[in-house]
mmCIF file of C-alpha atoms and ligand atoms in Angstrom:
data_model
loop_
_atom_site.group_PDB
_atom_site.id
_atom_site.type_symbol
_atom_site.label_atom_id
_atom_site.label_comp_id
_atom_site.label_asym_id
_atom_site.label_seq_id
_atom_site.Cartn_x
_atom_site.Cartn_y
_atom_site.Cartn_z
ATOM 1 C CA MET A 104 -19.108 -31.026 -23.286
ATOM 2 C CA SER A 105 -15.710 -30.358 -24.909
ATOM 3 C CA THR A 106 -15.588 -26.518 -25.206
ATOM 4 C CA SER A 107 -16.673 -23.380 -23.431
ATOM 5 C CA GLU A 108 -19.639 -21.637 -25.102
ATOM 6 C CA LEU A 109 -21.648 -18.672 -24.997
ATOM 7 C CA THR A 110 -25.242 -19.489 -26.094
ATOM 8 C CA VAL A 111 -27.456 -16.638 -27.137
ATOM 9 C CA ASP A 112 -31.320 -17.114 -27.040
ATOM 10 C CA LEU A 113 -32.958 -15.115 -29.626
ATOM 11 C CA ASP A 114 -36.374 -16.358 -28.412
ATOM 12 C CA ALA A 115 -35.653 -14.283 -25.371
ATOM 13 C CA VAL A 116 -34.864 -11.259 -27.410
ATOM 14 C CA ALA A 117 -38.114 -11.755 -29.498
ATOM 15 C CA ARG A 118 -40.337 -11.856 -26.321
ATOM 16 C CA ASN A 119 -38.423 -8.840 -24.786
ATOM 17 C CA THR A 120 -38.922 -6.915 -27.928
ATOM 18 C CA ARG A 121 -42.524 -7.768 -27.866
ATOM 19 C CA LEU A 122 -42.949 -6.492 -24.434
ATOM 20 C CA LEU A 123 -41.191 -3.283 -24.953
ATOM 21 C CA ALA A 124 -42.976 -2.664 -28.259
ATOM 22 C CA GLU A 125 -46.305 -3.033 -26.248
ATOM 23 C CA ARG A 126 -45.166 -0.589 -23.455
ATOM 24 C CA ALA A 127 -43.711 2.081 -25.881
ATOM 25 C CA THR A 128 -46.482 4.510 -26.665
ATOM 26 C CA GLY A 129 -44.641 5.270 -30.119
ATOM 27 C CA GLU A 130 -42.356 3.442 -32.423
ATOM 28 C CA LEU A 131 -39.661 1.210 -31.035
ATOM 29 C CA MET A 132 -36.021 1.663 -32.162
ATOM 30 C CA ALA A 133 -33.777 -1.401 -31.425
ATOM 31 C CA VAL A 134 -30.434 -0.246 -30.225
ATOM 32 C CA VAL A 135 -27.732 -2.829 -31.405
ATOM 33 C CA LYS A 136 -24.586 -0.890 -30.535
ATOM 34 C CA ALA A 137 -21.546 -2.739 -29.125
ATOM 35 C CA ASP A 138 -22.531 -5.784 -31.112
ATOM 36 C CA GLY A 139 -26.057 -5.883 -29.765
ATOM 37 C CA PHE A 140 -24.776 -5.588 -26.318
ATOM 38 C CA GLY A 141 -22.569 -8.527 -26.854
ATOM 39 C CA HIS A 142 -25.392 -10.741 -28.249
ATOM 40 C CA GLY A 143 -24.634 -10.235 -31.981
ATOM 41 C CA ALA A 144 -25.705 -7.021 -33.638
ATOM 42 C CA VAL A 145 -27.232 -8.627 -36.745
ATOM 43 C CA ASP A 146 -29.071 -11.381 -34.842
ATOM 44 C CA VAL A 147 -30.596 -9.142 -32.356
ATOM 45 C CA ALA A 148 -31.516 -6.572 -34.909
ATOM 46 C CA ARG A 149 -33.329 -9.086 -37.185
ATOM 47 C CA THR A 150 -35.163 -10.542 -34.238
ATOM 48 C CA ALA A 151 -36.193 -7.137 -33.002
ATOM 49 C CA LEU A 152 -37.396 -6.073 -36.619
ATOM 50 C CA ALA A 153 -39.542 -9.292 -36.801
ATOM 51 C CA ASN A 154 -41.091 -8.653 -33.278
ATOM 52 C CA GLY A 155 -42.229 -4.968 -33.393
ATOM 53 C CA ALA A 156 -39.247 -2.727 -33.762
ATOM 54 C CA THR A 157 -39.318 -0.475 -36.682
ATOM 55 C CA ARG A 158 -35.850 1.152 -36.621
ATOM 56 C CA LEU A 159 -32.331 0.378 -35.562
ATOM 57 C CA GLY A 160 -29.930 2.549 -33.475
ATOM 58 C CA VAL A 161 -26.167 2.389 -33.203
ATOM 59 C CA THR A 162 -23.397 4.734 -32.023
ATOM 60 C CA SER A 163 -20.735 4.644 -34.704
ATOM 61 C CA LEU A 164 -21.172 4.808 -38.535
ATOM 62 C CA ALA A 165 -19.026 1.625 -38.710
ATOM 63 C CA GLU A 166 -21.733 -0.301 -36.801
ATOM 64 C CA ALA A 167 -24.414 1.074 -39.169
ATOM 65 C CA VAL A 168 -22.274 -0.071 -42.158
ATOM 66 C CA SER A 169 -21.983 -3.631 -40.810
ATOM 67 C CA LEU A 170 -25.757 -3.785 -40.643
ATOM 68 C CA ARG A 171 -26.109 -2.658 -44.175
ATOM 69 C CA GLU A 172 -23.293 -5.218 -45.298
ATOM 70 C CA ALA A 173 -25.470 -7.841 -43.654
ATOM 71 C CA GLY A 174 -28.323 -6.953 -45.961
ATOM 72 C CA ILE A 175 -30.539 -5.008 -43.401
ATOM 73 C CA ALA A 176 -32.460 -2.365 -45.072
ATOM 74 C CA ALA A 177 -34.411 -0.985 -42.216
ATOM 75 C CA PRO A 178 -33.877 2.576 -41.114
ATOM 76 C CA VAL A 179 -30.712 2.995 -39.053
ATOM 77 C CA LEU A 180 -29.620 5.985 -36.940
ATOM 78 C CA SER A 181 -26.088 6.437 -35.837
ATOM 79 C CA TRP A 182 -25.483 9.033 -33.032
ATOM 80 C CA LEU A 183 -21.939 9.287 -31.908
ATOM 81 C CA ASN A 184 -19.442 10.199 -34.726
ATOM 82 C CA PRO A 185 -16.436 12.669 -34.697
ATOM 83 C CA VAL A 186 -16.843 15.603 -37.135
ATOM 84 C CA ASP A 187 -14.516 14.013 -39.787
ATOM 85 C CA ALA A 188 -16.534 10.761 -39.728
ATOM 86 C CA ASP A 189 -17.395 9.369 -43.280
ATOM 87 C CA PHE A 190 -20.706 11.036 -43.570
ATOM 88 C CA ALA A 191 -20.732 10.511 -47.357
ATOM 89 C CA THR A 192 -21.001 6.826 -46.644
ATOM 90 C CA ALA A 193 -23.946 7.572 -44.279
ATOM 91 C CA ALA A 194 -25.656 9.395 -47.338
ATOM 92 C CA ARG A 195 -24.836 6.589 -49.735
ATOM 93 C CA LEU A 196 -26.154 3.854 -47.446
ATOM 94 C CA ARG A 197 -29.179 5.990 -46.192
ATOM 95 C CA VAL A 198 -28.031 5.901 -42.631
ATOM 96 C CA ASP A 199 -29.530 8.755 -40.483
ATOM 97 C CA VAL A 200 -27.068 10.586 -38.275
ATOM 98 C CA ALA A 201 -27.356 12.647 -35.106
ATOM 99 C CA VAL A 202 -25.948 16.046 -35.180
ATOM 100 C CA PRO A 203 -24.789 17.609 -31.795
ATOM 101 C CA SER A 204 -23.128 20.684 -33.051
ATOM 102 C CA LEU A 205 -22.572 23.258 -35.846
ATOM 103 C CA GLU A 206 -19.389 21.547 -36.643
ATOM 104 C CA HIS A 207 -21.056 18.313 -37.241
ATOM 105 C CA LEU A 208 -23.822 20.041 -39.151
ATOM 106 C CA SER A 209 -21.530 21.491 -41.633
ATOM 107 C CA ALA A 210 -19.627 18.303 -42.057
ATOM 108 C CA VAL A 211 -22.855 16.487 -42.815
ATOM 109 C CA SER A 212 -23.973 19.282 -45.316
ATOM 110 C CA VAL A 213 -20.807 19.151 -47.071
ATOM 111 C CA ALA A 214 -21.092 15.332 -47.442
ATOM 112 C CA ALA A 215 -24.412 15.588 -48.682
ATOM 113 C CA GLY A 216 -23.522 18.289 -51.261
ATOM 114 C CA ARG A 217 -20.722 15.990 -52.410
ATOM 115 C CA THR A 218 -22.994 12.929 -52.836
ATOM 116 C CA ALA A 219 -25.903 14.928 -54.186
ATOM 117 C CA THR A 220 -28.255 13.292 -51.547
ATOM 118 C CA ARG A 221 -30.367 14.797 -48.845
ATOM 119 C CA LEU A 222 -28.997 13.392 -45.553
ATOM 120 C CA ARG A 223 -31.555 12.650 -42.762
ATOM 121 C CA VAL A 224 -30.456 14.074 -39.313
ATOM 122 C CA HIS A 225 -31.666 14.021 -35.935
ATOM 123 C CA LEU A 226 -30.672 17.059 -33.916
ATOM 124 C CA HIS A 227 -29.266 15.860 -30.573
ATOM 125 C CA VAL A 228 -29.809 17.956 -27.467
ATOM 126 C CA ASP A 229 -28.144 17.367 -24.173
ATOM 127 C CA ALA A 230 -30.952 16.797 -21.649
ATOM 128 C CA GLY A 231 -28.839 17.511 -18.768
ATOM 129 C CA MET A 232 -26.073 14.984 -18.273
ATOM 130 C CA ALA A 233 -23.166 16.976 -20.009
ATOM 131 C CA ARG A 234 -22.302 14.100 -22.167
ATOM 132 C CA ASP A 235 -23.311 13.973 -25.828
ATOM 133 C CA GLY A 236 -25.679 16.479 -27.589
ATOM 134 C CA ALA A 237 -25.766 20.134 -28.021
ATOM 135 C CA GLU A 238 -25.706 22.468 -24.822
ATOM 136 C CA PRO A 239 -28.792 24.474 -24.332
ATOM 137 C CA SER A 240 -26.996 27.689 -25.009
ATOM 138 C CA ALA A 241 -25.940 26.314 -28.401
ATOM 139 C CA TRP A 242 -29.368 24.867 -29.419
ATOM 140 C CA ALA A 243 -31.243 27.769 -30.977
ATOM 141 C CA ALA A 244 -28.343 28.517 -33.378
ATOM 142 C CA LEU A 245 -28.024 24.692 -34.308
ATOM 143 C CA CYS A 246 -31.853 24.718 -35.179
ATOM 144 C CA ARG A 247 -31.633 27.882 -37.143
ATOM 145 C CA ALA A 248 -28.658 26.541 -39.227
ATOM 146 C CA ALA A 249 -30.222 23.164 -39.715
ATOM 147 C CA ARG A 250 -33.425 24.988 -40.927
ATOM 148 C CA ARG A 251 -31.178 26.837 -43.441
ATOM 149 C CA GLY A 252 -29.623 23.478 -44.500
ATOM 150 C CA GLU A 253 -33.251 22.131 -45.169
ATOM 151 C CA GLN A 254 -34.051 25.142 -47.353
ATOM 152 C CA TYR A 255 -30.692 24.563 -49.256
ATOM 153 C CA GLY A 256 -32.090 20.908 -49.749
ATOM 154 C CA ARG A 257 -28.799 19.538 -48.180
ATOM 155 C CA ILE A 258 -30.426 17.787 -45.145
ATOM 156 C CA GLU A 259 -33.766 16.902 -43.679
ATOM 157 C CA VAL A 260 -34.335 17.232 -40.021
ATOM 158 C CA ALA A 261 -36.133 13.949 -39.391
ATOM 159 C CA GLY A 262 -35.665 13.847 -35.676
ATOM 160 C CA VAL A 263 -34.799 15.586 -32.486
ATOM 161 C CA MET A 264 -33.250 13.312 -29.622
ATOM 162 C CA GLY A 265 -32.128 13.531 -26.107
ATOM 163 C CA HIS A 266 -31.133 11.111 -23.431
ATOM 164 C CA LEU A 267 -31.871 10.664 -19.819
ATOM 165 C CA GLY A 268 -29.245 10.480 -17.110
ATOM 166 C CA CYS A 269 -31.088 9.031 -14.199
ATOM 167 C CA ALA A 270 -34.014 6.963 -15.646
ATOM 168 C CA ASP A 271 -32.936 3.731 -13.817
ATOM 169 C CA ASP A 272 -34.344 5.675 -10.773
ATOM 170 C CA PRO A 273 -37.837 6.823 -11.842
ATOM 171 C CA ALA A 274 -38.209 8.838 -8.647
ATOM 172 C CA ASP A 275 -35.091 11.182 -9.300
ATOM 173 C CA PRO A 276 -36.095 14.631 -9.928
ATOM 174 C CA CYS A 277 -33.386 14.800 -12.681
ATOM 175 C CA ASN A 278 -36.018 12.947 -15.010
ATOM 176 C CA ALA A 279 -38.480 15.766 -14.712
ATOM 177 C CA ARG A 280 -35.816 18.390 -15.351
ATOM 178 C CA ALA A 281 -34.685 16.471 -18.466
ATOM 179 C CA ARG A 282 -38.237 16.122 -19.800
ATOM 180 C CA THR A 283 -38.749 19.774 -19.351
ATOM 181 C CA ARG A 284 -35.489 20.582 -21.046
ATOM 182 C CA PHE A 285 -36.444 18.225 -23.998
ATOM 183 C CA ALA A 286 -39.832 19.877 -24.320
ATOM 184 C CA TRP A 287 -38.154 23.160 -24.514
ATOM 185 C CA ALA A 288 -35.753 22.022 -27.122
ATOM 186 C CA LEU A 289 -38.728 20.700 -29.289
ATOM 187 C CA GLU A 290 -40.424 24.044 -28.876
ATOM 188 C CA VAL A 291 -37.368 25.910 -30.136
ATOM 189 C CA ALA A 292 -36.982 23.692 -32.952
ATOM 190 C CA ARG A 293 -40.561 24.151 -33.924
ATOM 191 C CA SER A 294 -40.237 27.965 -33.647
ATOM 192 C CA THR A 295 -37.318 27.872 -36.163
ATOM 193 C CA GLY A 296 -39.574 26.205 -38.755
ATOM 194 C CA LEU A 297 -38.458 22.699 -38.164
ATOM 195 C CA ARG A 298 -40.986 19.762 -38.232
ATOM 196 C CA PRO A 299 -39.068 16.706 -36.888
ATOM 197 C CA ARG A 300 -41.328 13.616 -37.119
ATOM 198 C CA GLN A 301 -39.309 11.495 -34.710
ATOM 199 C CA ARG A 302 -39.036 12.970 -31.216
ATOM 200 C CA HIS A 303 -37.203 10.623 -28.909
ATOM 201 C CA LEU A 304 -35.798 10.687 -25.311
ATOM 202 C CA ALA A 305 -36.584 7.430 -23.593
ATOM 203 C CA ALA A 306 -34.372 4.321 -23.446
ATOM 204 C CA THR A 307 -35.237 1.008 -21.602
ATOM 205 C CA ALA A 308 -35.791 2.213 -18.129
ATOM 206 C CA ALA A 309 -38.185 5.346 -19.192
ATOM 207 C CA THR A 310 -39.861 2.949 -21.744
ATOM 208 C CA LEU A 311 -41.010 0.698 -18.796
ATOM 209 C CA THR A 312 -41.547 3.330 -16.190
ATOM 210 C CA ASP A 313 -42.363 6.849 -17.662
ATOM 211 C CA PRO A 314 -44.791 7.271 -20.590
ATOM 212 C CA ARG A 315 -44.345 11.075 -20.184
ATOM 213 C CA SER A 316 -40.779 10.658 -21.883
ATOM 214 C CA HIS A 317 -41.910 8.540 -24.876
ATOM 215 C CA HIS A 318 -42.755 11.074 -27.359
ATOM 216 C CA THR A 319 -43.002 9.511 -30.929
ATOM 217 C CA MET A 320 -40.219 6.811 -30.346
ATOM 218 C CA SER A 321 -38.295 4.913 -27.719
ATOM 219 C CA ARG A 322 -34.714 3.677 -28.195
ATOM 220 C CA VAL A 323 -34.205 0.343 -26.269
ATOM 221 C CA GLY A 324 -31.126 -1.760 -26.080
ATOM 222 C CA ALA A 325 -30.612 -3.322 -22.691
ATOM 223 C CA GLY A 326 -34.142 -4.471 -22.445
ATOM 224 C CA LEU A 327 -33.996 -6.395 -25.584
ATOM 225 C CA VAL A 328 -31.449 -8.576 -24.066
ATOM 226 C CA GLY A 329 -33.158 -8.928 -20.878
ATOM 227 C CA ILE A 330 -31.545 -6.136 -18.807
ATOM 228 C CA ASP A 331 -34.108 -3.816 -16.960
ATOM 229 C CA PRO A 332 -32.058 -0.961 -15.356
ATOM 230 C CA SER A 333 -35.222 0.195 -13.571
ATOM 231 C CA ARG A 334 -35.609 -3.176 -11.908
ATOM 232 C CA THR A 335 -39.423 -2.948 -12.312
ATOM 233 C CA THR A 336 -40.059 -5.473 -15.012
ATOM 234 C CA PRO A 337 -39.210 -9.065 -15.479
ATOM 235 C CA LEU A 338 -37.370 -9.572 -18.720
ATOM 236 C CA ALA A 339 -35.824 -12.659 -20.339
ATOM 237 C CA PRO A 340 -31.944 -12.784 -19.974
ATOM 238 C CA ALA A 341 -30.656 -14.077 -23.468
ATOM 239 C CA MET A 342 -27.113 -15.248 -22.586
ATOM 240 C CA THR A 343 -25.894 -18.548 -21.007
ATOM 241 C CA LEU A 344 -22.025 -18.973 -20.540
ATOM 242 C CA THR A 345 -20.798 -22.620 -19.909
ATOM 243 C CA ALA A 346 -17.545 -24.490 -19.818
ATOM 244 C CA PRO A 347 -16.335 -28.122 -19.098
ATOM 245 C CA LEU A 348 -14.273 -28.924 -16.142
ATOM 246 C CA VAL A 349 -10.721 -29.525 -17.318
ATOM 247 C CA GLN A 350 -9.539 -31.300 -14.225
ATOM 248 C CA VAL A 351 -10.778 -32.425 -10.717
ATOM 249 C CA ARG A 352 -8.312 -33.031 -7.939
ATOM 250 C CA ARG A 353 -8.592 -33.685 -4.150
ATOM 251 C CA VAL A 354 -6.494 -31.384 -2.001
ATOM 252 C CA ARG A 355 -5.711 -31.152 1.804
ATOM 253 C CA ALA A 356 -6.872 -28.654 4.131
ATOM 254 C CA GLY A 357 -4.572 -25.533 4.040
ATOM 255 C CA THR A 358 -3.802 -25.935 0.141
ATOM 256 C CA PRO A 359 -3.194 -22.533 -1.361
ATOM 257 C CA VAL A 360 -5.125 -21.895 -4.418
ATOM 258 C CA GLY A 361 -4.163 -19.683 -7.550
ATOM 259 C CA TYR A 362 -2.094 -16.515 -7.786
ATOM 260 C CA GLY A 363 -0.970 -14.947 -4.707
ATOM 261 C CA HIS A 364 -2.527 -17.813 -2.694
ATOM 262 C CA ALA A 365 -5.327 -15.457 -2.071
ATOM 263 C CA HIS A 366 -7.487 -18.520 -0.750
ATOM 264 C CA ARG A 367 -6.495 -21.544 1.404
ATOM 265 C CA THR A 368 -8.705 -24.485 1.648
ATOM 266 C CA SER A 369 -10.151 -24.938 5.032
ATOM 267 C CA ARG A 370 -10.712 -28.633 4.842
ATOM 268 C CA THR A 371 -9.940 -31.649 2.583
ATOM 269 C CA THR A 372 -11.871 -30.890 -0.622
ATOM 270 C CA TYR A 373 -12.276 -31.491 -4.306
ATOM 271 C CA LEU A 374 -11.261 -28.617 -6.691
ATOM 272 C CA GLY A 375 -12.393 -28.281 -10.308
ATOM 273 C CA LEU A 376 -10.638 -26.284 -13.130
ATOM 274 C CA VAL A 377 -12.891 -23.952 -15.076
ATOM 275 C CA PRO A 378 -11.218 -22.813 -18.489
ATOM 276 C CA LEU A 379 -12.698 -19.398 -18.534
ATOM 277 C CA GLY A 380 -10.981 -16.306 -16.952
ATOM 278 C CA TYR A 381 -10.959 -12.460 -17.292
ATOM 279 C CA ALA A 382 -10.023 -12.640 -20.857
ATOM 280 C CA ASP A 383 -13.321 -14.368 -21.519
ATOM 281 C CA GLY A 384 -15.217 -11.640 -19.559
ATOM 282 C CA LEU A 385 -15.227 -12.993 -15.851
ATOM 283 C CA PRO A 386 -14.293 -9.998 -13.897
ATOM 284 C CA ARG A 387 -11.154 -10.486 -11.714
ATOM 285 C CA VAL A 388 -12.665 -8.304 -9.020
ATOM 286 C CA ALA A 389 -15.468 -10.904 -8.484
ATOM 287 C CA SER A 390 -12.766 -13.233 -7.067
ATOM 288 C CA GLY A 391 -13.826 -14.502 -3.670
ATOM 289 C CA ARG A 392 -17.433 -13.906 -4.181
ATOM 290 C CA ALA A 393 -18.514 -15.581 -7.397
ATOM 291 C CA GLU A 394 -20.431 -18.847 -7.832
ATOM 292 C CA VAL A 395 -21.143 -21.284 -10.671
ATOM 293 C CA LEU A 396 -23.515 -24.187 -11.140
ATOM 294 C CA VAL A 397 -22.171 -27.663 -11.466
ATOM 295 C CA GLY A 398 -23.819 -30.917 -11.115
ATOM 296 C CA GLY A 399 -27.303 -29.123 -10.252
ATOM 297 C CA VAL A 400 -25.552 -27.273 -7.285
ATOM 298 C CA ARG A 401 -23.880 -23.883 -6.622
ATOM 299 C CA ARG A 402 -20.262 -24.024 -5.804
ATOM 300 C CA PRO A 403 -17.836 -21.103 -5.082
ATOM 301 C CA LEU A 404 -14.996 -19.971 -7.224
ATOM 302 C CA VAL A 405 -11.966 -19.929 -4.835
ATOM 303 C CA GLY A 406 -8.674 -17.945 -5.350
ATOM 304 C CA ARG A 407 -8.317 -15.297 -7.921
ATOM 305 C CA ILE A 408 -9.837 -15.487 -11.198
ATOM 306 C CA SER A 409 -6.919 -15.460 -13.634
ATOM 307 C CA MET A 410 -6.701 -14.578 -17.267
ATOM 308 C CA ASP A 411 -7.799 -17.940 -18.755
ATOM 309 C CA GLN A 412 -8.964 -20.032 -15.727
ATOM 310 C CA ALA A 413 -10.819 -20.233 -12.300
ATOM 311 C CA VAL A 414 -11.027 -22.792 -9.686
ATOM 312 C CA VAL A 415 -14.278 -24.056 -8.167
ATOM 313 C CA ASP A 416 -14.477 -25.624 -4.876
ATOM 314 C CA LEU A 417 -16.582 -28.734 -5.396
ATOM 315 C CA GLY A 418 -16.760 -29.407 -1.603
ATOM 316 C CA ALA A 419 -15.363 -32.261 0.726
ATOM 317 C CA ASP A 420 -17.245 -35.065 -1.022
ATOM 318 C CA GLY A 421 -17.147 -33.413 -4.465
ATOM 319 C CA VAL A 422 -20.271 -33.276 -6.518
ATOM 320 C CA PRO A 423 -21.874 -36.704 -7.433
ATOM 321 C CA GLY A 424 -21.200 -37.463 -11.120
ATOM 322 C CA VAL A 425 -19.100 -34.347 -11.606
ATOM 323 C CA GLY A 426 -15.438 -35.048 -12.937
ATOM 324 C CA PRO A 427 -13.383 -33.929 -15.848
ATOM 325 C CA GLY A 428 -15.580 -32.840 -18.722
ATOM 326 C CA ALA A 429 -18.612 -32.103 -16.528
ATOM 327 C CA PRO A 430 -20.331 -28.841 -17.640
ATOM 328 C CA VAL A 431 -20.163 -25.734 -15.526
ATOM 329 C CA THR A 432 -22.643 -23.062 -16.107
ATOM 330 C CA VAL A 433 -21.175 -19.579 -15.191
ATOM 331 C CA PHE A 434 -24.346 -17.723 -15.651
ATOM 332 C CA GLY A 435 -27.709 -18.026 -17.376
ATOM 333 C CA PRO A 436 -31.300 -16.949 -17.117
ATOM 334 C CA GLY A 437 -31.377 -18.535 -13.539
ATOM 335 C CA GLY A 438 -34.223 -21.021 -14.042
ATOM 336 C CA ALA A 439 -32.000 -23.976 -13.102
ATOM 337 C CA GLY A 440 -30.412 -22.374 -10.145
ATOM 338 C CA GLU A 441 -27.393 -21.033 -12.103
ATOM 339 C CA PRO A 442 -26.122 -17.553 -11.312
ATOM 340 C CA THR A 443 -27.548 -14.601 -13.361
ATOM 341 C CA VAL A 444 -25.757 -11.973 -14.984
ATOM 342 C CA ALA A 445 -27.214 -9.688 -12.388
ATOM 343 C CA GLU A 446 -25.605 -11.674 -9.618
ATOM 344 C CA TRP A 447 -22.222 -11.581 -11.584
ATOM 345 C CA ALA A 448 -22.712 -7.739 -11.627
ATOM 346 C CA ALA A 449 -23.269 -7.402 -8.071
ATOM 347 C CA TRP A 450 -20.259 -9.571 -7.292
ATOM 348 C CA SER A 451 -18.227 -7.298 -9.491
ATOM 349 C CA GLY A 452 -19.567 -4.052 -8.215
ATOM 350 C CA THR A 453 -20.810 -3.115 -11.885
ATOM 351 C CA ILE A 454 -23.911 -3.358 -13.849
ATOM 352 C CA GLU A 455 -25.096 -6.193 -15.982
ATOM 353 C CA HIS A 456 -24.416 -4.123 -19.202
ATOM 354 C CA GLU A 457 -20.689 -4.327 -18.550
ATOM 355 C CA LEU A 458 -20.765 -8.136 -18.240
ATOM 356 C CA VAL A 459 -22.662 -8.969 -21.379
ATOM 357 C CA THR A 460 -20.547 -6.702 -23.533
ATOM 358 C CA GLY A 461 -17.413 -7.903 -22.094
ATOM 359 C CA ILE A 462 -17.518 -11.698 -23.116
ATOM 360 C CA GLY A 463 -14.113 -12.326 -24.758
ATOM 361 C CA ALA A 464 -13.854 -12.944 -28.520
ATOM 362 C CA ARG A 465 -12.349 -16.338 -28.173
ATOM 363 C CA VAL A 466 -15.487 -17.905 -26.446
ATOM 364 C CA PRO A 467 -17.246 -20.041 -29.349
ATOM 365 C CA ARG A 468 -20.884 -18.657 -29.714
ATOM 366 C CA ARG A 469 -23.955 -20.590 -30.332
ATOM 367 C CA VAL A 470 -27.164 -18.974 -31.463
ATOM 368 C CA LEU A 471 -30.661 -20.345 -30.653
ATOM 369 C CA ALA A 472 -33.321 -19.058 -33.295
ATOM 370 C CA ALA A 473 -36.336 -17.494 -32.050
ATOM 371 C CA ARG A 474 -39.536 -19.678 -32.372
ATOM 372 C CA ARG A 475 -42.154 -18.408 -34.742
ATOM 373 C CA LEU A 476 -44.543 -16.210 -32.907
ATOM 374 C CA PRO A 477 -47.948 -15.111 -34.361
ATOM 375 C CA GLU A 478 -47.725 -12.280 -36.906
ATOM 376 C CA LEU A 479 -47.677 -8.760 -35.523
ATOM 377 C CA ALA A 480 -50.489 -6.695 -36.765
ATOM 378 C CA GLY A 481 -48.919 -4.095 -39.145
ATOM 379 C CA CYS A 482 -45.532 -5.750 -39.186
ATOM 380 C CA SER A 483 -44.259 -6.813 -42.513
ATOM 381 C CA ALA A 484 -40.646 -7.689 -41.472
HETATM 382 C C1 PLP B 413 -27.186 3.058 -25.308
HETATM 383 C C2 PLP B 413 -28.290 4.082 -25.669
HETATM 384 C C3 PLP B 413 -29.632 3.811 -25.495
HETATM 385 C C4 PLP B 413 -30.235 2.370 -25.114
HETATM 386 O O1 PLP B 413 -30.253 2.479 -23.899
HETATM 387 P P1 PLP B 413 -30.826 1.312 -22.973
HETATM 388 O O2 PLP B 413 -30.862 1.848 -21.592
HETATM 389 O O3 PLP B 413 -29.636 0.121 -23.143
HETATM 390 O O4 PLP B 413 -31.994 0.811 -23.504
HETATM 391 C C5 PLP B 413 -30.482 4.723 -26.173
HETATM 392 N N1 PLP B 413 -29.965 5.939 -26.446
HETATM 393 C C6 PLP B 413 -28.698 6.384 -26.447
HETATM 394 C C7 PLP B 413 -28.428 7.655 -26.801
HETATM 395 C C8 PLP B 413 -27.796 5.377 -25.967
HETATM 396 O O5 PLP B 413 -26.450 5.733 -26.019
#
């Protein structure tokens, strides 16, 4: 092999989407923020829409605009924008926006008035993580103002959304409190005359573990690309990162390796040079723990991972058949014995999400198309 490469397997995305669509009791929104969790937003979006997802979700309006520019016409919701975001463009491109405050509501209403369109909004309540969404104390006023906006014909409250802060641990009582707060928020919305058709709280973990949180729609991102934060359901990882060895050399016992001489060889051994480093998404903090697959066997990376390269200890006898140009698998689904993204996350003290969204832009990408699966009933994508 002649270059490092990130392979994205859309067949895995297709299978994960089908599983999640089956588990969700309502509609499935495919969350393709952060470039589809690093897997390619447009590819993941198209694959998910063809396999049971009915809507798309992103954080910023710019992400929604990219989907439209790629020719995707499916409903899109954007939920994290500053008050001075370009809501007129959202109106023009028929992108739904989340509204977490009165300030956002008035900005959205002004944009709707100026473009003579009715903007579809989802009122966003903070279900208990003090992050995005309206505080409970501000909720009733937001609902009343949104209802007035509907009566003026500026907006339509198409949805109410919340988000769970502890769903990766289904036993955490924080989940029940969040469900209760969301139910209260729906009741308040109803009492002000709003009739939101989409009511959504669950992301991947709760979609897999807690039907009480499903309401009319689940918003799933991580699960599409094979990450289950609840660790209850085997999903198919969709990324494989490989690189060719640049050099192989034999060194004596006691040879210092890499910056700071953080490692010294304990015996005569063969070292291989891997042309990937932290600029490509291998966390430097995994130095001294991480392994790779080379020639069918696992071998440790030794010394510090540097910006562009890392060193693998091939062992006292090397690995049969492994020389310059031999392929190294940094991570993949795990089926051939290669490390998984989950192992890299453990070695790095982080979660899989951070690994998959952190692959550097200079790594060439290869996309494997999804195999055609039987048509889904009721799916026209
Ligand atoms: C990222 C995100 C999701 C998707 O969460 P996953 O756990 O990746 O499925 C859903 N809703 C909101 C508000 C998000 O920010």
